[in-house]
Short mmCIF file of C-alpha atoms and ligand atoms in Angstrom, two decimals:
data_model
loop_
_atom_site.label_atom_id
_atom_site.label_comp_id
_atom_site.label_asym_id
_atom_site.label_seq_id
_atom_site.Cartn_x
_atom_site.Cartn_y
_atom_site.Cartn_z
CA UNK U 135 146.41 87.82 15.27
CA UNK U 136 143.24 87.71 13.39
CA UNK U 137 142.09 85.02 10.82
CA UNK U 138 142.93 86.64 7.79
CA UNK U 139 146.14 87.76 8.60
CA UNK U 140 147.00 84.16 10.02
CA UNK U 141 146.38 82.74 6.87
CA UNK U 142 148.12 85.32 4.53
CA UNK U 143 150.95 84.58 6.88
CA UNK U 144 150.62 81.18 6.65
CA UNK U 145 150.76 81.33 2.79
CA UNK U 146 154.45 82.48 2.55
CA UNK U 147 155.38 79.93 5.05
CA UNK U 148 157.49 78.11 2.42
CA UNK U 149 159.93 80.78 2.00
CA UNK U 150 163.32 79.10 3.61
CA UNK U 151 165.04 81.55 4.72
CA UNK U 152 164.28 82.63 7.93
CA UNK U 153 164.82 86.37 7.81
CA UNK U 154 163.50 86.73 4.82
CA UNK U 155 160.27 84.71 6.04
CA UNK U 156 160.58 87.04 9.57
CA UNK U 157 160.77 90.28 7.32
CA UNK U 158 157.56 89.62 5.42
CA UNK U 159 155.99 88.35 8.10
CA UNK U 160 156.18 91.12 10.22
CA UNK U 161 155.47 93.73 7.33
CA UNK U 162 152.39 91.92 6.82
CA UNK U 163 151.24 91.45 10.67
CA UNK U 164 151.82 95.47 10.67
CA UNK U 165 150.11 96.47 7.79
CA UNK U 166 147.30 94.94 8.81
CA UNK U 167 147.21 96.52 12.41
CA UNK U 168 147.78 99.74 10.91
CA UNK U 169 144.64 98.98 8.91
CA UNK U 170 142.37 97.38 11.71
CA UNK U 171 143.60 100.80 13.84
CA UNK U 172 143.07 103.19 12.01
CA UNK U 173 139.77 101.75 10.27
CA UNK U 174 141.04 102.45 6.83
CA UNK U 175 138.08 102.89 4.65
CA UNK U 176 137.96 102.44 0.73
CA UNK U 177 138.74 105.74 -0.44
CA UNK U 178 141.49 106.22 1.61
CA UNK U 179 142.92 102.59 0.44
CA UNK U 180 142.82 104.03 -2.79
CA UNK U 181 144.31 106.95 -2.16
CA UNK U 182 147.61 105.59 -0.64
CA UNK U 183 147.64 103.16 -3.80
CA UNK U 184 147.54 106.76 -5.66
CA UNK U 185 150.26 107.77 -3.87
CA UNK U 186 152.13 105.20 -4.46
CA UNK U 187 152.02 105.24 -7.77
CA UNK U 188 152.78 108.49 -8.43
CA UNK U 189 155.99 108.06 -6.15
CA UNK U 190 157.22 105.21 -8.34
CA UNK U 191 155.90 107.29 -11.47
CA UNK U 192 158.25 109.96 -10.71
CA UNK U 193 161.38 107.63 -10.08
CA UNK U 194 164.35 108.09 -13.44
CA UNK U 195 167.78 107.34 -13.26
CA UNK U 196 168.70 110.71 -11.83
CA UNK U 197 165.50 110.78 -9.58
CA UNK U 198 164.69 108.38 -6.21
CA UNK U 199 161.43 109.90 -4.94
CA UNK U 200 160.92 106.29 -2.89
CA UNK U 201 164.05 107.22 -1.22
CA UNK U 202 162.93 111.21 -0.56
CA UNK U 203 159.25 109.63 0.68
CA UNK U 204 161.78 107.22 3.40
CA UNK U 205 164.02 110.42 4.29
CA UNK U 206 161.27 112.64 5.20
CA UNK U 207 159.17 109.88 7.07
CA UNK U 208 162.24 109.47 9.37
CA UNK U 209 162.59 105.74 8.20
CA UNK U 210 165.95 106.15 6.37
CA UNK U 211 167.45 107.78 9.89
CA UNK U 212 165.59 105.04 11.74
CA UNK U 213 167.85 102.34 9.49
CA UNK U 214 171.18 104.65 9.93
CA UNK U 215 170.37 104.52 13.53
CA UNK U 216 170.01 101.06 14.22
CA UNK U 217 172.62 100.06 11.99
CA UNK U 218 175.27 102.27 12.53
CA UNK U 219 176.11 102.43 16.05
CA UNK U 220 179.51 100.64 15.55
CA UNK U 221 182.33 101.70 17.80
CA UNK U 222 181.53 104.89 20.40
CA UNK U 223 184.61 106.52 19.00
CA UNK U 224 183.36 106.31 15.50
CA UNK U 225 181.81 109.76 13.28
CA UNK U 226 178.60 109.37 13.38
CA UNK U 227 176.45 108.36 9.85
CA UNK U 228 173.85 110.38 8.73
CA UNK U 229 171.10 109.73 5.80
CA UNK U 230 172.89 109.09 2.27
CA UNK U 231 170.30 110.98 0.06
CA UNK U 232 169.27 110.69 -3.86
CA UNK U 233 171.88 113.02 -4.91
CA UNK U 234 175.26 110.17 -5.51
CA UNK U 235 176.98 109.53 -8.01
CA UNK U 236 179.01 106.93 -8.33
CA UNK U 237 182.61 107.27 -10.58
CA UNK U 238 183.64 110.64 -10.00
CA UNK U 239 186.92 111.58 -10.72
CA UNK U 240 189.68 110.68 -8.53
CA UNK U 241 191.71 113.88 -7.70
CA UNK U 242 194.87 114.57 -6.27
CA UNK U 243 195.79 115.72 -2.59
CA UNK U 244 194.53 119.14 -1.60
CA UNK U 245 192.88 119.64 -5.27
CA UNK U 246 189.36 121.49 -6.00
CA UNK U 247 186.21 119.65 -6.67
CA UNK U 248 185.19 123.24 -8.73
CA UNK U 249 186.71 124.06 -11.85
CA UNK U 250 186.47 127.93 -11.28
CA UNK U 251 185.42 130.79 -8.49
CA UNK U 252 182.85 133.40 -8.93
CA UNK U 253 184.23 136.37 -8.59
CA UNK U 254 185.23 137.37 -5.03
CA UNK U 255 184.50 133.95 -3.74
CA UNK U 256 187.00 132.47 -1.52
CA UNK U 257 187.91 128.67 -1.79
CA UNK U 258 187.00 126.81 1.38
CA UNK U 259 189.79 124.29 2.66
CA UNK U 260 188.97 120.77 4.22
CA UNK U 261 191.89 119.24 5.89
CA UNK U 262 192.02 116.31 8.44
CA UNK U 263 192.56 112.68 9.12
CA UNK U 264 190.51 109.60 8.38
CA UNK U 265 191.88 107.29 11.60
CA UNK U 266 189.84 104.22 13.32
CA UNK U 267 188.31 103.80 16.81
CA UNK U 268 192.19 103.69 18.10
CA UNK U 269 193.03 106.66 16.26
CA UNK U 270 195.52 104.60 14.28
CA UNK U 271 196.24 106.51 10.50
CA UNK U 272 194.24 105.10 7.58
CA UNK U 273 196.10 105.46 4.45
CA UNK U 274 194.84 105.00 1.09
CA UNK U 275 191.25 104.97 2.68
CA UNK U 276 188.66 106.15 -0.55
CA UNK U 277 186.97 109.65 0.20
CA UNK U 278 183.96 110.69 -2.09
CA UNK U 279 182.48 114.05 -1.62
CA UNK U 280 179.20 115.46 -2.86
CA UNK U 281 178.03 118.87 -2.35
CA UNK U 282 175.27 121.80 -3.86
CA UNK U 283 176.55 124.26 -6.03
CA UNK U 284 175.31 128.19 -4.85
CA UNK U 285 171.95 127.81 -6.22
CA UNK U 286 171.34 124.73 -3.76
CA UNK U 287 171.22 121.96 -7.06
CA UNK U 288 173.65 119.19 -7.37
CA UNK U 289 174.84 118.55 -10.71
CA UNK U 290 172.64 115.74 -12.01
CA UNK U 291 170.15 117.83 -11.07
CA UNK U 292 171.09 120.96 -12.81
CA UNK U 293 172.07 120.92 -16.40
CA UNK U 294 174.16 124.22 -16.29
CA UNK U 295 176.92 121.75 -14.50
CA UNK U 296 179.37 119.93 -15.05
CA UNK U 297 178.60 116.46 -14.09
CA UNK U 298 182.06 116.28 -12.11
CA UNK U 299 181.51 119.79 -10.65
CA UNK U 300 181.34 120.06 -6.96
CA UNK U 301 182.06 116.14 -6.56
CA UNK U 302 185.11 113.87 -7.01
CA UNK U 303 186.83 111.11 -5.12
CA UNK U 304 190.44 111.55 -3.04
CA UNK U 305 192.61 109.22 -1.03
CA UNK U 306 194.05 109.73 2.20
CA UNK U 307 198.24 109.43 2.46
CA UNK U 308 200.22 107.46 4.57
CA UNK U 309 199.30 109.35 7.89
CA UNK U 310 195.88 109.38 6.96
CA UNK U 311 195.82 112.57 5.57
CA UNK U 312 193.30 114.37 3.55
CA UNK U 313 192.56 117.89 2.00
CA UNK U 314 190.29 119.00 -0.11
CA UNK U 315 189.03 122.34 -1.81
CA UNK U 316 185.53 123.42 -1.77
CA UNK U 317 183.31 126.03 -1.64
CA UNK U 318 180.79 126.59 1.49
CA UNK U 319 178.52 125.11 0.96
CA UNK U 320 174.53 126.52 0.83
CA UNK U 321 170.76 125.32 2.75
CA UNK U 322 168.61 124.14 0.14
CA UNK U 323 165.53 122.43 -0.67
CA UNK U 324 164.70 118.69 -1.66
CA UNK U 325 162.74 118.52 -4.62
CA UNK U 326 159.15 119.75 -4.01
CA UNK U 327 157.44 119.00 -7.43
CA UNK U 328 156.74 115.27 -6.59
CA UNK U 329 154.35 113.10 -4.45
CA UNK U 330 156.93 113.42 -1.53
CA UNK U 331 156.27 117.82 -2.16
CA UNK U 332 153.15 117.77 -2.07
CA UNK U 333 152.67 115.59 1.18
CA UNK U 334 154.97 118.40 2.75
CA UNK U 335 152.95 121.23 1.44
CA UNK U 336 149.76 119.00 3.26
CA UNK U 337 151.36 119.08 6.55
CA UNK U 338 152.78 122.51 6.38
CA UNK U 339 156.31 121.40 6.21
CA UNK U 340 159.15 123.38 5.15
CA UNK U 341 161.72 121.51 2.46
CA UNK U 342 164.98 122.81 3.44
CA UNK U 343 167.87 120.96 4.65
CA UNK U 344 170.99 122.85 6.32
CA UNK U 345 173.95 123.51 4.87
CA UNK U 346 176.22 120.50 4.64
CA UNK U 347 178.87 118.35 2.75
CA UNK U 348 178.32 114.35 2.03
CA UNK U 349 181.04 112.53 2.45
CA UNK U 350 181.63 108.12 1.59
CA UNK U 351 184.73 107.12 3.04
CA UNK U 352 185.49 103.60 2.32
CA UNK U 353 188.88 101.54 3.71
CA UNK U 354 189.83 98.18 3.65
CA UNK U 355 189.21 96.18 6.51
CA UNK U 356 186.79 98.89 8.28
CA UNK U 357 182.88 99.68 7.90
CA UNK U 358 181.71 101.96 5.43
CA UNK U 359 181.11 105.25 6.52
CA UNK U 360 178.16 107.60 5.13
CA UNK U 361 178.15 110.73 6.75
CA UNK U 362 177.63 114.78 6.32
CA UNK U 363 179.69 118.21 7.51
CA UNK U 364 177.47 120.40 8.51
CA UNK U 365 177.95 124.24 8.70
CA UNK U 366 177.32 125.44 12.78
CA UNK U 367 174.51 128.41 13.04
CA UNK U 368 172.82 127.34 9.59
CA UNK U 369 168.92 128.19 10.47
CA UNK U 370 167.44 124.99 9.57
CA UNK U 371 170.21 123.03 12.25
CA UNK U 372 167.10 122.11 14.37
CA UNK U 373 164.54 121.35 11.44
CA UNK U 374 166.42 119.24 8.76
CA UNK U 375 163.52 118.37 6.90
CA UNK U 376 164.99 114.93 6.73
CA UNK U 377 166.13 114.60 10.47
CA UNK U 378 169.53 114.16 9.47
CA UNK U 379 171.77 116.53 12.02
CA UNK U 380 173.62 114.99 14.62
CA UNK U 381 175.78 117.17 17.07
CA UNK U 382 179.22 115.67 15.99
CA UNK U 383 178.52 116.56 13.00
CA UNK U 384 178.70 120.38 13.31
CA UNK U 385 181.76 122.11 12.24
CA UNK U 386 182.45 125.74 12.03
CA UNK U 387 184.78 126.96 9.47
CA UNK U 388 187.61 129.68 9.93
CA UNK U 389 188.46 132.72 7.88
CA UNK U 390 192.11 132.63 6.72
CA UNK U 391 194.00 135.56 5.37
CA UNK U 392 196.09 134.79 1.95
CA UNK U 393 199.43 132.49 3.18
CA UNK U 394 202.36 132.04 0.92
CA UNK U 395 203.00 128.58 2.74
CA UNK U 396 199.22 127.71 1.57
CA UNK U 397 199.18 129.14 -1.95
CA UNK U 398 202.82 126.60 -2.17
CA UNK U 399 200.76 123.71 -1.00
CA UNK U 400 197.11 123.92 -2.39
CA UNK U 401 197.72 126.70 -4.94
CA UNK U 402 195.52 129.04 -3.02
CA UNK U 403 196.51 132.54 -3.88
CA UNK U 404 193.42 134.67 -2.25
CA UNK U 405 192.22 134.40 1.37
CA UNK U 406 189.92 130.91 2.20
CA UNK U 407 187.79 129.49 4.61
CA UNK U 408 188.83 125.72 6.37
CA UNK U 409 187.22 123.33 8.22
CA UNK U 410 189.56 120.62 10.00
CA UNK U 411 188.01 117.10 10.69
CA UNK U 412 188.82 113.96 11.68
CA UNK U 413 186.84 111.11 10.49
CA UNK U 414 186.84 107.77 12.68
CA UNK U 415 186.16 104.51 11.21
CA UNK U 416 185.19 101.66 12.75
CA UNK U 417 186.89 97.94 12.12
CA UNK U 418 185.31 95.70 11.25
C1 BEZ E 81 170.74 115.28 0.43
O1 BEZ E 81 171.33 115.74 1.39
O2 BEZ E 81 171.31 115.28 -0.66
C2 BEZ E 81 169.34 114.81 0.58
C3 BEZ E 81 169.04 113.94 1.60
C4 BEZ E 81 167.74 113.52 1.75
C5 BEZ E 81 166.77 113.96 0.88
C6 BEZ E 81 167.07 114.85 -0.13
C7 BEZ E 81 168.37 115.29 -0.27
FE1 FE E 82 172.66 117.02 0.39
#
């Protein structure tokens, strides 16, 4: 360790608690590698300050460019990865995103999360289970879904929807049941017109993500998970411009011809698509 660093190190040596003293610590010790390395000169110091700035400038309530810059660096799958290895059994996590929203309406069993179809569009069914690493039922475990409308925007981002629309929060039942109506869902682009869109554009990077579904599933007495459905033979499976597909994670979806049993039970009266899955939980 050089001089310098030594003695910024040493400066925040009063901070009791040890992994908050470690976490600094280290930050520090590789900043200043990174700088030594790579020579940094003036200009370019200043430059990453701009940067910066202008990533924080473009932060609202509705917007989190610092978490974009993390996604497409690879850092917020580098945190999921090292933090979420659980149980083997257990669906895999994937990166959480800007796009939450937190207090969506709770609906009931097998409801939509769209208040009406364009026309000719056919619903798209998700059934399944939430059960944990023994497969043991999880009732009353807290499901919260997310998903882009056709023209790839979320509401919150797009002010010709409803702020519920495509989104809402469902429990499972006593076998740990779950269903929920959709629509398939689209690949779209992250936001381009920030600091985080223009580094992209730079390195000749595309912006799209594949097609998926987010999905929060919360139960008592087991570990959060944070994961994503994603739609099989979308183009942009093996460039996620956020490095955010893992294999388990795939699902294909069937075509269903119009059911009487189905239109009793969910109030579909047309044909639909469905996906079945079964999310694992670990304990914790
Ligand atoms: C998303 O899937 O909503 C998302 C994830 C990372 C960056 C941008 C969007
Ligand atoms: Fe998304």
């Amino acid at each position: 360790m050089g001089q310098l660093t030594q003695e910024v190190v040493r400066s925040f040596s009063k901070i009791e608690n040890t992994r908050q003293r470690l976490l600094l610590t280290r930050l520090i010790e590789s900043l200043h590698n990174y700088v030594k390395d790579v020579e940094l000169t003036q200009d370019e110091w200043a430059l990453t300050i701009d940067f910066l700035t202008q990533t924080g400038q473009k932060c609202h309530a509705q917007r989190q460019e610092f978490i974009l810059l993390s996604d497409v660096l690879g850092v917020s799958m580098l945190v999921d990865e090292i933090n979420h290895h659980k149980h083997e059994q257990q669906t895999p996590s994937t990166v959480f995103g800007p796009f939450y929203l937190p207090d969506m309406p709770v609906r009931d069993y097998g409801s939509a999360i769209f208040s009406l179809l364009d026309e000719g569009q056919l619903p798209l069914l998700i059934t399944g289970r939430i059960v944990d690493q023994d497969f043991n039922p999880i009732e009353n475990a807290k499901i919260d879904i997310w998903q882009t409308a056709h023209n790839g925007m979320y509401s919150g981002q797009d002010p010709e929807q409803a702020i519920d629309h495509l989104r809402g929060v469902f429990y499972s039942k006593e076998q740990g049941e779950y269903a929920i109506q959709s629509i398939l869902p689209v690949s779209y682009q992250i936001p381009s017109d920030g600091p985080v869109g223009t580094l992209l554009n730079f390195a000749e990077r595309h912006f799209w993500r594949p097609a998926h579904i987010h999905f929060k599933i919360q139960a008592a007495g087991h570990h959060d998970l944070v994961t994503h459905l994603f739609i099989e033979n979308d183009p942009y499976l093996s460039s996620d411009t956020v490095f955010g597909v893992k294999a388990p994670l795939i699902v294909n979806y069937q075509h269903c011809e119009y059911s009487p049993e189905i239109e009793e039970k969910f109030n579909i009266s047309s044909a639909y698509y469905h996906i079945e899955y079964q999310f694992v939980l670990s304990k914790e």
